[in-house]
Short mmCIF file of C-alpha atoms in Angstrom, two decimals:
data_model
loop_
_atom_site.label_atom_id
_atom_site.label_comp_id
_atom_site.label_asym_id
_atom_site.label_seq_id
_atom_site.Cartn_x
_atom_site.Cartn_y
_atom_site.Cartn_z
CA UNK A 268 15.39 19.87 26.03
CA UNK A 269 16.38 16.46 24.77
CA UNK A 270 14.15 14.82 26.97
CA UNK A 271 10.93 17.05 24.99
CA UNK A 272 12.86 16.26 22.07
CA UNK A 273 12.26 12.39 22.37
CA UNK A 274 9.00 12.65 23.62
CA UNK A 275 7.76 14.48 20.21
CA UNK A 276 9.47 12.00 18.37
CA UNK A 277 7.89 9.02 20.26
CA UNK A 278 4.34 10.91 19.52
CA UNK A 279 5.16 11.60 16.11
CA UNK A 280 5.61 7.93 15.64
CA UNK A 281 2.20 6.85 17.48
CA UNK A 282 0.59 8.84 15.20
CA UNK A 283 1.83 7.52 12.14
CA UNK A 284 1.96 4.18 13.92
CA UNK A 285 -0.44 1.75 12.18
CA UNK A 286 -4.02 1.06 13.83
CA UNK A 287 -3.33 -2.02 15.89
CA UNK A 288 -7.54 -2.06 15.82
CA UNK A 289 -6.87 -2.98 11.94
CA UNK A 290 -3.85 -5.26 12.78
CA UNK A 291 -5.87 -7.38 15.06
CA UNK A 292 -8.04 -8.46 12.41
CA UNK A 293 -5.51 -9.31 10.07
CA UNK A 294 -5.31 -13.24 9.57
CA UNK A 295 -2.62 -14.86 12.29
CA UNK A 296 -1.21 -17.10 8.95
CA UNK A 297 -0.73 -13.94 7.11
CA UNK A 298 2.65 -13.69 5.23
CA UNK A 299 2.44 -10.86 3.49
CA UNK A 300 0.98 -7.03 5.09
CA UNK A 301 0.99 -3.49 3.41
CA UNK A 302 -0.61 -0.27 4.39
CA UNK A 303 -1.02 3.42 3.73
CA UNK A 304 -1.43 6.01 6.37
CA UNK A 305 -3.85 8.13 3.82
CA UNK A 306 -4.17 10.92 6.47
CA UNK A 307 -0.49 11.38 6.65
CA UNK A 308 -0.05 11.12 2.27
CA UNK A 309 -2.61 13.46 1.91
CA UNK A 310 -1.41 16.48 4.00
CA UNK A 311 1.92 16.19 1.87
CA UNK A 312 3.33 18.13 -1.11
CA UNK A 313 2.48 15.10 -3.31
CA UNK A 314 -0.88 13.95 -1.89
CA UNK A 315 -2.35 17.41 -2.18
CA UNK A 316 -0.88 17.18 -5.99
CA UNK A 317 -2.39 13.97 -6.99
CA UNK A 318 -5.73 14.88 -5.15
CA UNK A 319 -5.77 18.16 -7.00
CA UNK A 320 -5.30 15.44 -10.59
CA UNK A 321 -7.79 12.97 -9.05
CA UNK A 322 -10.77 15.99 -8.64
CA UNK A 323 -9.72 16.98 -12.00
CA UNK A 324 -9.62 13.59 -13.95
CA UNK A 325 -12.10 12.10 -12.00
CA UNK A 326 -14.51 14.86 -10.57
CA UNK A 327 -17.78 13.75 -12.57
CA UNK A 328 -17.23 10.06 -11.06
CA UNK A 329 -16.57 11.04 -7.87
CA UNK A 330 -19.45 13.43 -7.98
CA UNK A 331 -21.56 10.12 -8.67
CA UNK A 332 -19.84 8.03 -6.02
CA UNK A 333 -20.38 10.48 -3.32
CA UNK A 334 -24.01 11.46 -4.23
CA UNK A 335 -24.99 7.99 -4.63
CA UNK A 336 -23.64 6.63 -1.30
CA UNK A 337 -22.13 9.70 0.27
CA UNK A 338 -18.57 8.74 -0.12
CA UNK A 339 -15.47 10.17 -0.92
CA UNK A 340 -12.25 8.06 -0.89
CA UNK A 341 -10.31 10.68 -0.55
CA UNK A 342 -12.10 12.39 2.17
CA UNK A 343 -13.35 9.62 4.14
CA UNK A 344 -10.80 6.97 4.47
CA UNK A 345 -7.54 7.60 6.96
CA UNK A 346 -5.63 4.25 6.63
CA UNK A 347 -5.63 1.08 4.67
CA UNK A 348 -4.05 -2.51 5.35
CA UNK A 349 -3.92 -5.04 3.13
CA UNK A 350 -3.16 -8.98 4.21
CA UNK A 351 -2.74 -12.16 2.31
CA UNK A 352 -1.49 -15.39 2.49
CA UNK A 353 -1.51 -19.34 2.71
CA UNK A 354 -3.40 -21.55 2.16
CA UNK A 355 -4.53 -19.22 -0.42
CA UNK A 356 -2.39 -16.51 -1.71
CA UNK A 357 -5.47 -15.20 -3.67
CA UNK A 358 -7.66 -14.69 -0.15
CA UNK A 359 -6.56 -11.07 0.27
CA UNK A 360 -8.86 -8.78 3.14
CA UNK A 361 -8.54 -5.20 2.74
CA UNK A 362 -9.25 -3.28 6.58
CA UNK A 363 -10.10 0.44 6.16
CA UNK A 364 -10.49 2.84 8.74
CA UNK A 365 -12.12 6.09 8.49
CA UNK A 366 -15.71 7.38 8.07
CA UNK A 367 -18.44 5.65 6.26
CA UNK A 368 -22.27 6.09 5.79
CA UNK A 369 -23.33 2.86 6.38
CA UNK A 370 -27.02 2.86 5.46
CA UNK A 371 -26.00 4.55 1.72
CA UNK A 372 -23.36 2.44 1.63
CA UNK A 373 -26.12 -0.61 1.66
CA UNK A 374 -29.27 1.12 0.05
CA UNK A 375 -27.05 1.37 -3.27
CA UNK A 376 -25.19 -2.16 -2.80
CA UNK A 377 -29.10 -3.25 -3.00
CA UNK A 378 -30.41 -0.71 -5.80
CA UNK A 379 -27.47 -2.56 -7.52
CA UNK A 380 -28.79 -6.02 -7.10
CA UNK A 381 -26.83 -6.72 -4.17
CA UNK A 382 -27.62 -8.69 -0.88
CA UNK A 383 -27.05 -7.80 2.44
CA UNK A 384 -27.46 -9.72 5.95
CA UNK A 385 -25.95 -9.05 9.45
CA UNK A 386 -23.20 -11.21 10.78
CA UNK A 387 -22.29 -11.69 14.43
CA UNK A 388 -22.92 -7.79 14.44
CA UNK A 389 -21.66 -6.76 11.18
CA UNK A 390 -23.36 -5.42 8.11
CA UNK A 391 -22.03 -7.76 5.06
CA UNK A 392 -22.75 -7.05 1.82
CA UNK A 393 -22.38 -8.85 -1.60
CA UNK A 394 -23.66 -8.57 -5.24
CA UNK A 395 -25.15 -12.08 -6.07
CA UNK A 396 -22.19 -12.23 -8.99
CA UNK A 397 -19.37 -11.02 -6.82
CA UNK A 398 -16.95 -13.44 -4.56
CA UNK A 399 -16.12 -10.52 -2.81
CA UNK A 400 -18.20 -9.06 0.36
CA UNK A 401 -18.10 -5.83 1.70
CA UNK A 402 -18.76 -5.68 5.31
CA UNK A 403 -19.11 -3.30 8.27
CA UNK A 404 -18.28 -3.73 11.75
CA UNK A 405 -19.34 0.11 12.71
CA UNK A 406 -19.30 3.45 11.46
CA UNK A 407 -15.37 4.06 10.97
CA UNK A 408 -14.38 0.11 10.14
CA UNK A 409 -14.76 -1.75 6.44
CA UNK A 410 -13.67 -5.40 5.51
CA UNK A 411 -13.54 -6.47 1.90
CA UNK A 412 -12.53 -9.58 0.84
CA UNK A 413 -13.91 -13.28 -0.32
CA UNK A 414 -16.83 -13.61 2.11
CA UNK A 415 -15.35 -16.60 4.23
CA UNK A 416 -12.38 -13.98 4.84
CA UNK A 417 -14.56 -11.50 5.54
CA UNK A 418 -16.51 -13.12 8.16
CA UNK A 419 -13.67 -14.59 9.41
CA UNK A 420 -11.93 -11.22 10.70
CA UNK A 421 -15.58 -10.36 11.83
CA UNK A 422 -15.07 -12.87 14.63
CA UNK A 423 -11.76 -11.77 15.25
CA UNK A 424 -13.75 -8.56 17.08
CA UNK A 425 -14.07 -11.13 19.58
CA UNK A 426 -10.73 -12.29 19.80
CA UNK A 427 -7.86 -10.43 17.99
CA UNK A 428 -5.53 -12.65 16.31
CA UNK A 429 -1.89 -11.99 16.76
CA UNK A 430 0.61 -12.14 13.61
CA UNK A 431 3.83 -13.32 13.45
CA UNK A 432 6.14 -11.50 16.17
CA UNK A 433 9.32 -11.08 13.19
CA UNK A 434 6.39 -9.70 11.03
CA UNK A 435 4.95 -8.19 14.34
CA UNK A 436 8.12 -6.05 14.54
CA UNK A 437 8.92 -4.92 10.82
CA UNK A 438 5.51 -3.75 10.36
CA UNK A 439 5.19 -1.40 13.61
CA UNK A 440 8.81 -0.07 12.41
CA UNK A 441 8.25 0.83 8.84
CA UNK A 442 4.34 1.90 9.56
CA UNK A 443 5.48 4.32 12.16
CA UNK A 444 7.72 6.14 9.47
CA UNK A 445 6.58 5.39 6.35
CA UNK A 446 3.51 6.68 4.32
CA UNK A 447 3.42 3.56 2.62
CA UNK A 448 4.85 0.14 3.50
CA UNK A 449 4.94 -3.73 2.96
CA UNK A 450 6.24 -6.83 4.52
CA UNK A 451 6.49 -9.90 3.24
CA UNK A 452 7.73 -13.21 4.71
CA UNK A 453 6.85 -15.20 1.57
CA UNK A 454 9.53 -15.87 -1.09
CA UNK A 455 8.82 -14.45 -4.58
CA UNK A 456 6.55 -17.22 -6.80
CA UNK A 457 5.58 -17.72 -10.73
CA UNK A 458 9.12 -16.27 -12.05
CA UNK A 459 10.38 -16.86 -15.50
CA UNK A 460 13.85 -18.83 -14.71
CA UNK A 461 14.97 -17.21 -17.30
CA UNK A 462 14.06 -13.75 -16.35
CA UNK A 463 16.13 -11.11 -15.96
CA UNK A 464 14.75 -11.03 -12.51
CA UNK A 465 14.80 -14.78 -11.88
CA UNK A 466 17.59 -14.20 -8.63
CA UNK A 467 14.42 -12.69 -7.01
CA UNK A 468 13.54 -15.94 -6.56
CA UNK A 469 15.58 -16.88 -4.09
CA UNK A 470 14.60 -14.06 -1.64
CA UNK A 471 13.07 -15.27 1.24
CA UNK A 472 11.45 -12.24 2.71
CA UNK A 473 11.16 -8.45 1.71
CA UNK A 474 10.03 -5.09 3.04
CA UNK A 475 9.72 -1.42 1.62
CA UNK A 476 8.47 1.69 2.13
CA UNK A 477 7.75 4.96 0.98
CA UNK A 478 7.92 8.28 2.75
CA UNK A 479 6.57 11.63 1.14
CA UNK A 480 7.66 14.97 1.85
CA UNK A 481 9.54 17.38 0.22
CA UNK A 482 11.77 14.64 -1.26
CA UNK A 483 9.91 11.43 -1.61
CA UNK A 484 12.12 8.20 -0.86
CA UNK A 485 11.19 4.94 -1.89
CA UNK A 486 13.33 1.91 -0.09
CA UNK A 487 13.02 -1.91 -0.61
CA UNK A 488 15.42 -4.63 1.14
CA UNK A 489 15.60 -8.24 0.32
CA UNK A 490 16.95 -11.07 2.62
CA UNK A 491 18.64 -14.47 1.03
CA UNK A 492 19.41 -17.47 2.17
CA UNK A 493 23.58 -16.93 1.40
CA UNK A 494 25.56 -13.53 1.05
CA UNK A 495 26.94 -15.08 -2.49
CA UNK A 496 23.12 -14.83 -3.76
CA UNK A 497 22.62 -10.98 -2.51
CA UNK A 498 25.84 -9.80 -4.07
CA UNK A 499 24.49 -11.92 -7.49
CA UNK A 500 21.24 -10.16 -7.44
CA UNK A 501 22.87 -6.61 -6.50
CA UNK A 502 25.00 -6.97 -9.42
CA UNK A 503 22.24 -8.03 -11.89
CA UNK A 504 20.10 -5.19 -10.76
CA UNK A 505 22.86 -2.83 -11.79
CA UNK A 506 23.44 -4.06 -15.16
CA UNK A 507 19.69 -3.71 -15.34
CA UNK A 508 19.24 0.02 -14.63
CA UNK A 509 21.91 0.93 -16.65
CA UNK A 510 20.31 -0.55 -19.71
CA UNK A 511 17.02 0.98 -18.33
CA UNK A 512 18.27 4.41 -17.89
CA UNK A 513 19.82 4.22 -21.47
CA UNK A 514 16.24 2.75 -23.08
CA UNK A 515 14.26 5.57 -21.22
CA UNK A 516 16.91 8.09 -21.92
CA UNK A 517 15.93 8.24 -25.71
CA UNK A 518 11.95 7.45 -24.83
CA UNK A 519 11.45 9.23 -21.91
CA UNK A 520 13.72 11.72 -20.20
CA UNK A 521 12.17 12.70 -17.58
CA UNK A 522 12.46 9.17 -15.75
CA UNK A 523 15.79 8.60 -16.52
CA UNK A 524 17.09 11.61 -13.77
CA UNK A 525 14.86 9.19 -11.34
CA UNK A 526 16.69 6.36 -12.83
CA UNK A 527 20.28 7.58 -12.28
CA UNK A 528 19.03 8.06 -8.30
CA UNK A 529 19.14 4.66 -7.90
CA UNK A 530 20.89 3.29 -5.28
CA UNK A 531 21.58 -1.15 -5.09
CA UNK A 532 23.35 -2.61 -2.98
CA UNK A 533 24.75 -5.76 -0.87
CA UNK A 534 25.08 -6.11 2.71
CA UNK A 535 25.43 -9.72 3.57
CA UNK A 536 22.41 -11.27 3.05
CA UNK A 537 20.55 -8.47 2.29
CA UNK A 538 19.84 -6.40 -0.90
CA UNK A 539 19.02 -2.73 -0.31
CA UNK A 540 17.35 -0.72 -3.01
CA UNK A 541 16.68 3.17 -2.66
CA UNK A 542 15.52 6.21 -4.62
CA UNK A 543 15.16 9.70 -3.62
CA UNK A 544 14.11 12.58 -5.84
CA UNK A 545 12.50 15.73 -4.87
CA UNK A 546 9.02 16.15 -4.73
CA UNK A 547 8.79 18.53 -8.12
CA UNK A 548 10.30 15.91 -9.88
CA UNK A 549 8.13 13.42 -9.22
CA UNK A 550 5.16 16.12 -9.93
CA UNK A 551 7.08 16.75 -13.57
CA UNK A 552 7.32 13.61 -14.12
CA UNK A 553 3.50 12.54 -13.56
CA UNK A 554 2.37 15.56 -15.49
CA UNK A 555 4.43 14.90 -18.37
CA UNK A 556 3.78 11.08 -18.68
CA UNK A 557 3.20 10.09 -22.15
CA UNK A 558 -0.44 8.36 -21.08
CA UNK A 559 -2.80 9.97 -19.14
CA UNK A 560 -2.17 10.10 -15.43
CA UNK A 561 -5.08 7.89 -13.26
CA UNK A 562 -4.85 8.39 -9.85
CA UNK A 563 -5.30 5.08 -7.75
CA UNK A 564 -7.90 5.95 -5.04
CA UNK A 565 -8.05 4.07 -2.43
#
C-alpha cells in the first residue's frame, strides 16, 4: 500500500512537473523563471470561477479573437514560462505550450500589416512597428519575445541549453506543486532607499508559488546575505501589514480577513511569507472589488 501510495505521488508530480521541452529553450544566462501550469489552474475551484468572469467580461472579445484566428487562451494554451535576464533585464521570451492554428494565427498577423518569414524551421512573425516577434516552432509550441530572443531559442531546438543547476533545482520543485511559481536569482533593482520596502534590496534571490484548491496558498521566501538583515526585513514587513490591515479595514473589508492571514517570518537567512484563505474568500473578494474585475488571460 505505501509503495502505490508513493508511486501516485511521484505521477502526480510529473504531471504537474513543468515541460522540460519549454525549459530547454529558456536562455542558459537566465536569472529569473516563472510559470503557470494553466491545465492544472483551470480544473480548480478558482480557475473555473475566473473563467466563468473572463466569458462574461470578455465574451464579445474573445468571440473576435477566436473567430479571427481560431484561438482561445483559455482553451488552447496548457502551460506558460516566462524567462529573463542579463545582459538585458528587458529581453523577456515567453514559451507556451498547447494548441495553436498556425496558418490563422499568420493570415491575421498579415491582414494586420504584419510580416512573416521562416527561420531555421520556424514560422516568425512581426508587425513592422512591433520589437516583439511571435514565432512557431510547430503546432503545440509559441515563442514571443524581441526577435533576436526569439530566434535565439529557435536554435536552441537544436541544442537545448541548460540553466543554472541551483535554479535547475528550485524550479522542478516548486513547478511540480505549484499552479503558479517563480525563481529568481537576481537581487531586487530600482528601489526607493527610502522605501518602506528598501530592505528588499538586499535579497539576493527569491522564489514563490501559488497553489489553488479549495484553499488557495500563496508562499514567497527571500534569502540574504546575513541572518541580522532577514530578521530586519521580517520585522519591517510586520509593522507594514498591520498598518495595511488597519488602512483597508475602513476602505475595504473584505481584504483585510486576507490581510490578518498573513504569516512573516525569519529563519536565518531567509524570510518566509505565506497566506492561506479559502477559496470562497478569494471568490468574495474578487466579486466585490470596488473596480471592475479583468481577468489576466494568458
Amino acid at each position: 500500500m505505501q509503495l502505490l501510495l508513493l508511486a501516485a505521488v511521484l505521477s502526480t508530480s510529473t504531471l504537474l512537473a513543468v515541460d522540460q521541452g519549454l525549459l530547454s529553450l529558456a536562455p542558459p544566462d537566465a536569472q529569473i523563471l516563472a510559470g503557470i501550469n494553466l491545465e492544472h489552474a483551470k480544473a480548480a475551484p478558482l480557475g473555473r470561477f475566473i473563467q466563468a468572469q473572463s466569458q462574461q467580461k470578455q465574451e464579445l472579445e474573445l468571440s473576435a479573437m477566436e473567430k479571427t484566428m481560431g484561438f482561445d487562451p483559455w482553451r488552447d494554451v496548457r502551460e506558460v514560462l516566462v524567462a529573463a535576464g542579463p545582459p538585458d533585464p528587458g529581453a523577456f521570451l515567453v514559451l507556451l505550450r498547447g494548441t495553436f492554428g498556425v496558418p490563422r494565427i499568420v493570415e491575421a498577423a498579415l491582414a494586420n500589416g504584419g510580416a512573416a518569414e521562416t527561420y531555421n524551421g520556424a514560422i516568425v512573425v512581426q508587425r513592422r512597428t512591433d520589437k516583439t516577434a511571435l514565432a512557431f516552432p510547430g503546432q503545440t509550441l509559441a515563442i514571443i519575445g524581441p526577435p533576436a530572443t526569439v530566434r535565439a531559442a529557435i536554435d536552441r531546438k537544436a541544442g537545448p541549453a541548460v540553466i543554472s543547476p541551483a535554479l535547475l533545482e528550485q524550479v522542478n520543485q516548486l513547478s511540480a506543486t505549484q499552479d503558479a511559481w517563480f525563481v529568481s536569482a537576481a537581487p531586487l533593482a530600482g528601489l526607493d532607499m527610502q522605501s518602506p520596502f528598501a530592505g528588499l534590496t538586499k535579497m539576493q534571490r527569491s522564489s514563490g508559488g501559488l497553489k489553488s484548491g479549495a484553499e488557495l496558498v500563496i508562499s514567497l521566501r527571500g534569502w540574504f546575505a546575513t541572518a541580522q538583515d532577514a530578521s530586519a526585513l521580517a520585522a519591517q514587513l510586520k509593522v507594514l501589514l498591520i498598518s495595511a490591515d488597519l488602512y483597508v479595514r475602513d476602505s475595504y473589508r473584505p481584504a483585510s480577513g486576507l490581510l490578518r492571514n498573513l504569516n512573516v517570518s525569519a529563519e536565518g537567512l531567509v524570510v518566509n511569507l505565506s497566506v492561506s484563505a479559502p477559496e470562497s474568500q478569494i471568490e468574495q473578494l474578487l466579486s466585490s472589488s470596488p473596480r471592475s474585475f479583468t481577468p489576466l488571460l494568458p
